Amino acid sequence: MTDAKVEPAYCNDSDALLPAIKETKERGCAPAELVADTAYGSDENVQQAAQEGIDVISPTLGKPKSKEEKLILDDFPVDRETGRVTGCPGGEAPCEIREGEKGKLTITFDATICAGCDHREYCCVGLDADHRWEYTPKQLRLAQRRVAEESDEFCEKYRQRSGIEAVNAKLKRVMKLGRLRVRGRARVRYTVNLKVLGWNILQAVRA
């Protein structure tokens, strides 16, 4: 184990990721890829971790309506370099693309084409009176992550996440982390760090 934190119950798990990355980088043991559960995979965390050269592999927090109910941004082809939608699920290109404040993009499709489209009843563009749709860079990043999560590569990498649960269980059972005999954050932090150190020594001896 390269990092352990003791936090009050009211703290948000997602806030612990970036400090952990910073500390492991300072100690020279930061990973190139970090597999984490959904709580740590906010767009902000993923973006800031990328600036540190670390790829966070985590499911996207929050899911849009299912594709059975409505076509979503995930369904539209996008130019990865420009971040612009290049067409609709029906294969038609937008007739206008405008960029607004903070990179928000507005795409407009031909109303005549939309009127005869088979996807009209559940298309986010076809349902709009102006056949126009807006999305932000953040919404696009989340959509692209959701698409990537369906790939075999993501599933293979994220499969490693389940291994940490076994480690957590052993820390509680073998190192007695589940029932500490001290109180107060400072004492608890000190005790946890010693137990994690002991666990690392135990693993080194077994290696």
XYZ file of N, CA and C in Angstrom:
621
model
N 0.839 -1.185 0.000
C 0.000 0.000 0.000
C 0.878 1.240 0.000
N 0.506 2.209 -0.803
C 1.323 3.416 -0.931
C 0.703 4.642 -0.277
N -0.567 4.535 0.139
C -1.192 5.700 0.766
C -2.385 5.253 1.601
N -2.555 5.895 2.740
C -3.700 5.606 3.611
C -4.127 6.903 4.277
N -5.421 7.100 4.359
C -5.950 8.334 4.929
C -7.029 8.026 5.958
N -7.059 8.829 6.997
C -8.117 8.755 7.997
C -8.923 10.040 7.900
N -10.199 9.910 7.576
C -11.059 11.076 7.391
C -12.331 10.915 8.214
N -12.909 12.022 8.664
C -14.210 11.950 9.349
C -15.279 11.430 8.390
N -16.355 10.904 8.940
C -17.408 10.307 8.125
C -18.086 11.321 7.211
N -18.042 12.609 7.584
C -18.740 13.608 6.778
C -17.949 14.044 5.543
N -16.714 13.622 5.414
C -15.897 14.012 4.263
C -16.310 13.215 3.023
N -16.239 13.878 1.883
C -16.575 13.238 0.616
C -15.384 12.439 0.106
N -15.629 11.197 -0.274
C -14.544 10.340 -0.762
C -13.816 10.951 -1.953
N -14.556 11.620 -2.827
C -13.949 12.147 -4.049
C -12.869 13.183 -3.754
N -12.967 13.851 -2.597
C -11.985 14.882 -2.252
C -10.643 14.292 -1.825
N -10.594 12.991 -1.609
C -9.359 12.362 -1.131
C -8.420 11.963 -2.261
N -8.921 11.928 -3.485
C -8.117 11.402 -4.587
C -6.919 12.284 -4.921
N -7.150 13.559 -5.159
C -6.068 14.443 -5.595
C -4.980 14.619 -4.536
N -5.324 14.779 -3.242
C -4.262 14.821 -2.231
C -3.429 13.538 -2.204
N -4.090 12.396 -2.419
C -3.357 11.124 -2.437
C -2.391 11.074 -3.616
N -2.834 11.575 -4.762
C -1.961 11.616 -5.938
C -0.759 12.512 -5.674
N -1.012 13.668 -5.075
C 0.069 14.613 -4.781
C 1.100 13.997 -3.840
N 0.626 13.337 -2.799
C 1.543 12.766 -1.815
C 2.347 11.603 -2.388
N 1.701 10.761 -3.191
C 2.442 9.642 -3.776
C 3.453 10.132 -4.812
N 3.135 11.220 -5.502
C 4.101 11.783 -6.447
C 5.313 12.328 -5.704
N 5.074 12.953 -4.565
C 6.184 13.494 -3.776
C 7.094 12.386 -3.264
N 6.515 11.211 -3.023
C 7.308 10.077 -2.541
C 7.834 9.216 -3.685
N 7.491 9.592 -4.915
C 7.994 8.867 -6.071
C 7.338 7.526 -6.312
N 6.095 7.358 -5.850
C 5.426 6.066 -6.039
C 4.031 6.233 -6.640
N 3.825 7.321 -7.376
C 2.523 7.550 -8.003
C 2.347 6.599 -9.185
N 1.141 6.098 -9.406
C 0.901 5.170 -10.520
C 0.670 5.913 -11.829
N 0.862 5.211 -12.932
C 0.520 5.784 -14.237
C -0.977 5.660 -14.480
N -1.569 4.597 -13.934
C -3.013 4.377 -14.012
C -3.546 4.135 -12.609
N -4.684 4.731 -12.322
C -5.280 4.600 -10.997
C -6.708 4.081 -11.153
N -6.945 2.871 -10.681
C -8.266 2.259 -10.782
C -9.044 2.581 -9.509
N -10.187 3.223 -9.670
C -10.963 3.661 -8.507
C -12.445 3.434 -8.747
N -13.212 3.391 -7.649
C -14.650 3.212 -7.823
C -15.305 4.531 -8.223
N -16.600 4.485 -8.435
C -17.327 5.614 -9.005
C -17.192 6.894 -8.190
N -17.107 6.773 -6.873
C -17.059 7.951 -6.005
C -15.858 8.844 -6.306
N -14.790 8.264 -6.840
C -13.572 9.028 -7.106
C -13.473 9.496 -8.558
N -14.432 9.083 -9.387
C -14.303 9.326 -10.822
C -15.023 10.542 -11.351
N -15.078 11.617 -10.575
C -15.719 12.838 -11.080
C -14.918 13.405 -12.243
N -15.568 14.202 -13.064
C -14.879 14.806 -14.205
C -13.716 15.670 -13.738
N -13.915 16.397 -12.643
C -12.857 17.261 -12.121
C -11.642 16.439 -11.693
N -11.882 15.325 -11.005
C -10.772 14.477 -10.577
C -10.021 13.893 -11.766
N -10.767 13.425 -12.745
C -10.141 12.815 -13.928
C -9.295 13.841 -14.675
N -9.819 15.060 -14.819
C -9.093 16.101 -15.542
C -7.827 16.523 -14.800
N -7.937 16.730 -13.495
C -6.772 17.178 -12.730
C -5.727 16.074 -12.600
N -6.181 14.833 -12.496
C -5.235 13.717 -12.450
C -4.483 13.602 -13.774
N -5.183 13.845 -14.875
C -4.549 13.789 -16.194
C -3.445 14.838 -16.307
N -3.654 15.994 -15.683
C -2.626 17.031 -15.696
C -1.374 16.590 -14.940
N -1.562 15.644 -14.016
C -0.430 15.094 -13.265
C 0.157 13.866 -13.957
N -0.384 13.540 -15.137
C 0.122 12.398 -15.887
C -0.437 11.064 -15.437
N -1.591 11.088 -14.756
C -2.188 9.861 -14.235
C -3.560 9.647 -14.862
N -3.783 8.457 -15.364
C -5.054 8.098 -15.997
C -5.956 7.439 -14.955
N -7.051 8.106 -14.601
C -7.999 7.551 -13.635
C -8.992 6.657 -14.372
N -9.030 5.399 -13.981
C -9.942 4.432 -14.586
C -11.074 4.202 -13.600
N -12.204 4.830 -13.886
C -13.327 4.794 -12.956
C -14.631 4.949 -13.729
N -15.681 4.263 -13.306
C -16.981 4.446 -13.962
C -17.456 5.888 -13.819
N -18.191 6.350 -14.800
C -18.703 7.711 -14.788
C -19.774 7.878 -13.719
N -19.663 8.955 -12.977
C -20.636 9.237 -11.925
C -21.921 9.780 -12.539
N -23.037 9.141 -12.242
C -24.321 9.589 -12.784
C -24.529 9.075 -14.194
N -25.703 8.589 -14.453
C -26.012 8.046 -15.768
C -27.177 8.811 -16.396
N -27.119 9.053 -17.703
C -28.235 9.722 -18.388
C -29.381 8.751 -18.607
N -30.450 9.241 -19.192
C -31.560 8.356 -19.515
C -31.089 7.250 -20.450
N -31.692 6.092 -20.328
C -31.274 4.961 -21.146
C -31.557 5.223 -22.616
N -30.819 4.537 -23.451
C -30.975 4.727 -24.887
C -32.350 4.270 -25.374
N -32.987 3.393 -24.595
C -34.320 2.943 -24.985
C -35.332 4.087 -24.867
N -35.066 5.034 -23.962
C -35.988 6.140 -23.746
C -35.685 7.329 -24.654
N -34.389 7.554 -24.898
C -34.013 8.763 -25.624
C -32.579 8.645 -26.127
N -32.344 9.116 -27.335
C -30.978 9.170 -27.835
C -30.218 10.232 -27.041
N -28.987 9.938 -26.701
C -28.187 10.855 -25.895
C -26.881 11.174 -26.614
N -26.084 12.037 -26.005
C -24.839 12.472 -26.633
C -23.926 11.295 -26.961
N -23.984 10.250 -26.150
C -23.168 9.060 -26.392
C -23.413 8.468 -27.778
N -24.616 8.674 -28.317
C -25.007 8.050 -29.584
C -24.557 8.837 -30.812
N -24.063 10.060 -30.600
C -23.688 10.911 -31.728
C -22.192 10.792 -32.029
N -21.822 10.644 -33.305
C -20.396 10.612 -33.650
C -19.755 11.971 -33.401
N -18.558 11.954 -32.814
C -17.883 13.193 -32.428
C -16.444 13.170 -32.919
N -15.981 14.301 -33.412
C -14.580 14.457 -33.778
C -13.787 14.638 -32.488
N -12.926 13.698 -32.158
C -12.210 13.740 -30.887
C -11.267 14.937 -30.781
N -10.765 15.419 -31.888
C -9.825 16.540 -31.852
C -10.533 17.867 -31.610
N -11.672 18.062 -32.258
C -12.380 19.339 -32.134
C -13.482 19.303 -31.081
N -13.921 18.093 -30.701
C -15.012 17.978 -29.744
C -16.359 18.342 -30.330
N -16.463 18.315 -31.639
C -17.710 18.699 -32.298
C -18.439 17.481 -32.861
N -19.754 17.505 -32.704
C -20.583 16.449 -33.276
C -20.497 16.526 -34.794
N -20.224 15.414 -35.426
C -20.073 15.395 -36.885
C -21.316 14.891 -37.602
N -22.269 14.383 -36.834
C -23.486 13.876 -37.454
C -24.463 13.408 -36.397
N -25.560 12.860 -36.844
C -26.561 12.323 -35.926
C -26.589 10.805 -36.081
N -27.280 10.095 -35.199
C -27.357 8.637 -35.332
C -27.954 8.189 -36.659
N -28.711 9.091 -37.315
C -29.286 8.760 -38.612
C -28.339 8.990 -39.772
N -27.142 9.523 -39.473
C -26.134 9.719 -40.509
C -26.130 11.088 -41.153
N -26.938 12.023 -40.646
C -27.001 13.364 -41.231
C -26.060 14.319 -40.501
N -25.379 15.167 -41.263
C -24.467 16.150 -40.683
C -25.244 17.386 -40.233
N -24.790 18.069 -39.182
C -25.473 19.292 -38.750
C -25.307 20.393 -39.793
N -26.310 21.248 -39.897
C -26.225 22.336 -40.869
C -25.568 23.575 -40.264
N -25.438 23.598 -38.938
C -24.790 24.741 -38.297
C -24.217 24.319 -36.947
N -23.026 24.829 -36.641
C -22.392 24.598 -35.344
C -21.894 25.939 -34.825
N -22.338 26.301 -33.635
C -21.907 27.563 -33.041
C -21.270 27.307 -31.679
N -20.199 28.034 -31.411
C -19.521 27.904 -30.126
C -19.827 29.122 -29.269
N -20.294 28.876 -28.047
C -20.652 29.955 -27.145
C -19.655 30.108 -26.015
N -20.118 30.659 -24.908
C -19.256 30.895 -23.764
C -18.790 29.575 -23.147
N -17.546 29.593 -22.667
C -16.941 28.446 -21.992
C -16.956 27.180 -22.848
N -16.908 27.376 -24.161
C -16.808 26.235 -25.060
C -18.101 25.508 -25.340
N -19.238 26.029 -24.840
C -20.519 25.367 -25.102
C -20.811 25.394 -26.601
N -21.205 24.247 -27.129
C -21.490 24.131 -28.554
C -22.987 23.960 -28.792
N -23.479 24.626 -29.818
C -24.873 24.489 -30.235
C -24.885 23.935 -31.648
N -25.510 22.785 -31.823
C -25.584 22.169 -33.148
C -27.031 22.211 -33.631
N -27.193 22.519 -34.896
C -28.529 22.612 -35.491
C -28.605 21.693 -36.699
N -29.713 20.955 -36.791
C -29.918 20.049 -37.916
C -31.066 20.555 -38.788
N -31.082 20.106 -40.014
C -32.109 20.510 -40.971
C -33.472 19.982 -40.530
N -34.423 20.901 -40.322
C -35.753 20.520 -39.841
C -36.465 19.589 -40.812
N -36.231 19.787 -42.103
C -36.891 18.947 -43.110
C -36.433 17.500 -43.002
N -35.138 17.330 -42.811
C -34.586 15.979 -42.680
C -35.061 15.337 -41.377
N -35.054 16.127 -40.295
C -35.492 15.605 -38.995
C -36.954 15.151 -39.037
N -37.771 15.872 -39.806
C -39.203 15.556 -39.864
C -39.459 14.166 -40.424
N -38.584 13.707 -41.305
C -38.778 12.390 -41.905
C -37.896 11.309 -41.320
N -37.242 11.611 -40.202
C -36.299 10.653 -39.606
C -37.028 9.611 -38.760
N -36.581 8.375 -38.840
C -37.182 7.290 -38.057
C -36.916 7.438 -36.559
N -35.863 8.222 -36.206
C -35.497 8.392 -34.795
C -36.183 9.594 -34.147
N -37.005 10.282 -34.892
C -37.545 11.564 -34.444
C -38.216 11.497 -33.069
N -38.982 10.445 -32.816
C -39.785 10.387 -31.597
C -38.954 10.289 -30.327
N -37.725 9.805 -30.430
C -36.912 9.693 -29.222
C -35.521 10.322 -29.392
N -35.398 11.218 -30.368
C -34.129 11.913 -30.587
C -34.133 13.241 -29.842
N -33.052 13.526 -29.138
C -32.971 14.769 -28.370
C -33.024 15.987 -29.284
N -32.580 15.843 -30.528
C -32.637 16.951 -31.483
C -34.024 17.053 -32.101
N -34.571 15.908 -32.504
C -35.884 15.904 -33.141
C -36.989 16.380 -32.222
N -36.790 16.200 -30.908
C -37.802 16.627 -29.951
C -37.747 18.123 -29.681
N -36.660 18.767 -30.075
C -36.524 20.209 -29.872
C -37.211 20.956 -31.017
N -37.959 21.990 -30.677
C -38.727 22.719 -31.697
C -37.825 23.335 -32.757
N -36.625 23.739 -32.366
C -35.692 24.371 -33.303
C -34.701 23.372 -33.899
N -34.867 22.087 -33.560
C -33.946 21.043 -34.039
C -32.505 21.417 -33.691
N -32.367 21.905 -32.475
C -31.078 22.402 -31.998
C -30.750 21.732 -30.667
N -29.473 21.561 -30.442
C -29.047 20.901 -29.208
C -27.763 21.543 -28.712
N -27.671 21.717 -27.400
C -26.478 22.310 -26.794
C -25.796 21.291 -25.881
N -24.488 21.359 -25.852
C -23.739 20.521 -24.917
C -22.437 21.220 -24.557
N -21.954 20.932 -23.368
C -20.724 21.547 -22.867
C -19.550 20.581 -23.028
N -18.323 21.087 -22.942
C -17.162 20.191 -23.007
C -17.210 19.102 -21.930
N -17.712 19.451 -20.747
C -17.809 18.455 -19.676
C -18.789 17.354 -20.053
N -19.937 17.723 -20.598
C -20.918 16.723 -21.010
C -20.339 15.806 -22.084
N -19.536 16.376 -22.968
C -18.909 15.575 -24.015
C -17.896 14.602 -23.421
N -17.086 15.081 -22.481
C -16.095 14.198 -21.850
C -16.780 13.030 -21.142
N -17.863 13.321 -20.436
C -18.586 12.260 -19.738
C -19.191 11.267 -20.725
N -19.703 11.779 -21.830
C -20.280 10.901 -22.852
C -19.209 9.985 -23.438
N -18.039 10.546 -23.710
C -16.956 9.744 -24.276
C -16.463 8.699 -23.272
N -16.484 9.054 -21.997
C -16.097 8.077 -20.975
C -17.110 6.942 -20.904
N -18.396 7.275 -20.999
C -19.422 6.229 -20.953
C -19.275 5.263 -22.123
N -18.940 5.806 -23.277
C -18.723 4.948 -24.443
C -17.511 4.042 -24.206
N -16.438 4.619 -23.658
C -15.219 3.843 -23.399
C -15.456 2.748 -22.365
N -16.376 2.992 -21.432
C -16.652 2.012 -20.379
C -17.266 0.724 -20.920
N -17.782 0.775 -22.123
C -18.376 -0.414 -22.724
C -17.344 -1.262 -23.467
N -16.108 -0.781 -23.527
C -15.069 -1.500 -24.269
C -14.466 -2.623 -23.429
N -13.912 -3.610 -24.106
C -13.245 -4.722 -23.420
C -12.015 -4.232 -22.662
N -11.339 -3.228 -23.218
C -10.128 -2.705 -22.578
C -10.445 -2.119 -21.204
N -11.518 -1.329 -21.134
C -11.895 -0.739 -19.846
C -12.282 -1.829 -18.851
N -13.092 -2.776 -19.295
C -13.550 -3.849 -18.404
C -12.377 -4.655 -17.867
N -11.384 -4.900 -18.715
C -10.215 -5.669 -18.292
C -9.413 -4.908 -17.239
N -9.238 -3.610 -17.454
C -8.482 -2.810 -16.491
C -9.251 -2.631 -15.188
N -10.557 -2.405 -15.305
C -11.338 -2.130 -14.098
C -11.555 -3.388 -13.261
N -11.345 -4.533 -13.865
C -11.497 -5.784 -13.133
C -10.544 -5.846 -11.936
N -9.435 -5.136 -12.032
C -8.462 -5.129 -10.935
C -9.040 -4.483 -9.678
N -10.054 -3.640 -9.863
C -10.633 -2.918 -8.729
C -11.162 -3.872 -7.662
N -11.694 -5.004 -8.069
C -12.274 -5.941 -7.102
C -11.227 -6.496 -6.139
N -9.962 -6.489 -6.552
C -8.905 -7.031 -5.705
C -8.696 -6.262 -4.419
N -9.005 -4.958 -4.425
C -8.771 -4.152 -3.226
C -9.703 -4.555 -2.096
N -10.874 -5.104 -2.437
C -11.810 -5.507 -1.387
C -11.232 -6.643 -0.549
N -10.503 -7.538 -1.199
C -9.860 -8.627 -0.460
C -8.781 -8.082 0.468
N -8.043 -7.074 -0.013
C -7.011 -6.453 0.823
C -7.651 -5.760 2.023
N -8.743 -5.039 1.779
C -9.435 -4.359 2.879
C -9.918 -5.357 3.931
N -10.441 -6.480 3.457
C -10.934 -7.501 4.385
C -9.799 -8.072 5.229
N -8.646 -8.288 4.605
C -7.503 -8.831 5.346
C -6.942 -7.808 6.330
N -6.968 -6.535 5.942
C -6.507 -5.497 6.865
C -7.380 -5.473 8.123
N -8.666 -5.670 7.930
C -9.571 -5.680 9.083
C -9.385 -6.935 9.928
N -9.188 -8.074 9.250
C -9.106 -9.341 9.979
C -7.713 -9.588 10.557
N -6.691 -9.404 9.728
C -5.324 -9.723 10.156
C -4.714 -8.593 10.983
N -4.886 -7.348 10.493
C -4.272 -6.210 11.176
C -5.224 -5.528 12.163
N -6.427 -6.072 12.281
C -7.419 -5.563 13.244
C -7.797 -4.099 13.004
N -7.840 -3.696 11.741
C -8.229 -2.318 11.431
C -9.716 -2.070 11.675
N -10.479 -3.126 11.709
C -11.915 -2.961 11.899
C -12.310 -2.618 13.324
N -11.353 -2.745 14.254
C -11.685 -2.471 15.658
C -10.455 -1.913 16.376
N -10.283 -0.619 16.283
C -9.139 0.029 16.920
C -9.429 0.299 18.395
N -8.374 0.323 19.186
C -8.527 0.544 20.624
C -8.157 1.965 21.032
N -8.091 2.849 20.078
C -7.746 4.244 20.379
C -8.862 5.153 19.884
N -8.895 6.368 20.403
C -9.876 7.365 19.998
C -9.157 8.676 19.697
N -9.818 9.516 18.885
C -9.200 10.774 18.483
C -8.513 10.611 17.142
N -8.670 11.617 16.273
C -8.166 11.482 14.908
C -6.656 11.269 14.858
N -5.917 11.992 15.686
C -4.453 11.866 15.657
C -4.020 10.454 16.038
N -4.622 9.913 17.097
C -4.261 8.559 17.535
C -4.691 7.516 16.501
N -5.881 7.712 15.951
C -6.363 6.766 14.939
C -5.463 6.797 13.708
N -5.086 8.006 13.265
C -4.216 8.124 12.095
C -2.873 7.437 12.346
N -2.315 7.669 13.525
C -1.028 7.063 13.875
C -1.141 5.538 13.877
N -2.216 5.031 14.461
C -2.408 3.584 14.546
C -2.616 2.972 13.165
N -3.424 3.624 12.352
C -3.685 3.117 11.001
C -2.388 3.070 10.189
N -1.596 4.127 10.268
C -0.336 4.154 9.520
C 0.599 3.031 9.966
N 0.646 2.760 11.264
C 1.494 1.667 11.756
C 0.994 0.318 11.250
N -0.307 0.146 11.236
C -0.868 -1.127 10.785
C -0.648 -1.320 9.279
N -0.770 -0.243 8.511
C -0.504 -0.331 7.074
C 0.972 -0.636 6.834
N 1.836 0.001 7.620
C 3.267 -0.288 7.516
C 3.534 -1.758 7.831
N 2.877 -2.250 8.878
C 3.036 -3.660 9.229
C 2.554 -4.578 8.121
N 1.453 -4.193 7.482
C 0.933 -4.988 6.363
C 1.931 -5.021 5.213
N 2.524 -3.880 4.906
C 3.509 -3.823 3.818
C 4.728 -4.688 4.130
N 5.165 -4.656 5.384
C 6.305 -5.493 5.779
C 5.940 -6.971 5.640
N 4.730 -7.313 6.051
C 4.267 -8.697 5.946
C 4.246 -9.156 4.495
N 3.773 -8.294 3.598
C 3.735 -8.651 2.177
C 5.138 -8.769 1.594
N 6.051 -7.904 2.060
C 7.433 -7.965 1.564
C 8.107 -9.265 1.988
N 7.821 -9.708 3.201
C 8.406 -10.962 3.694
C 7.866 -12.153 2.907
N 6.591 -12.080 2.557
C 5.962 -13.182 1.827
C 6.366 -13.220 0.358
N 6.817 -12.091 -0.164
C 7.142 -12.014 -1.596
C 8.356 -12.877 -1.942
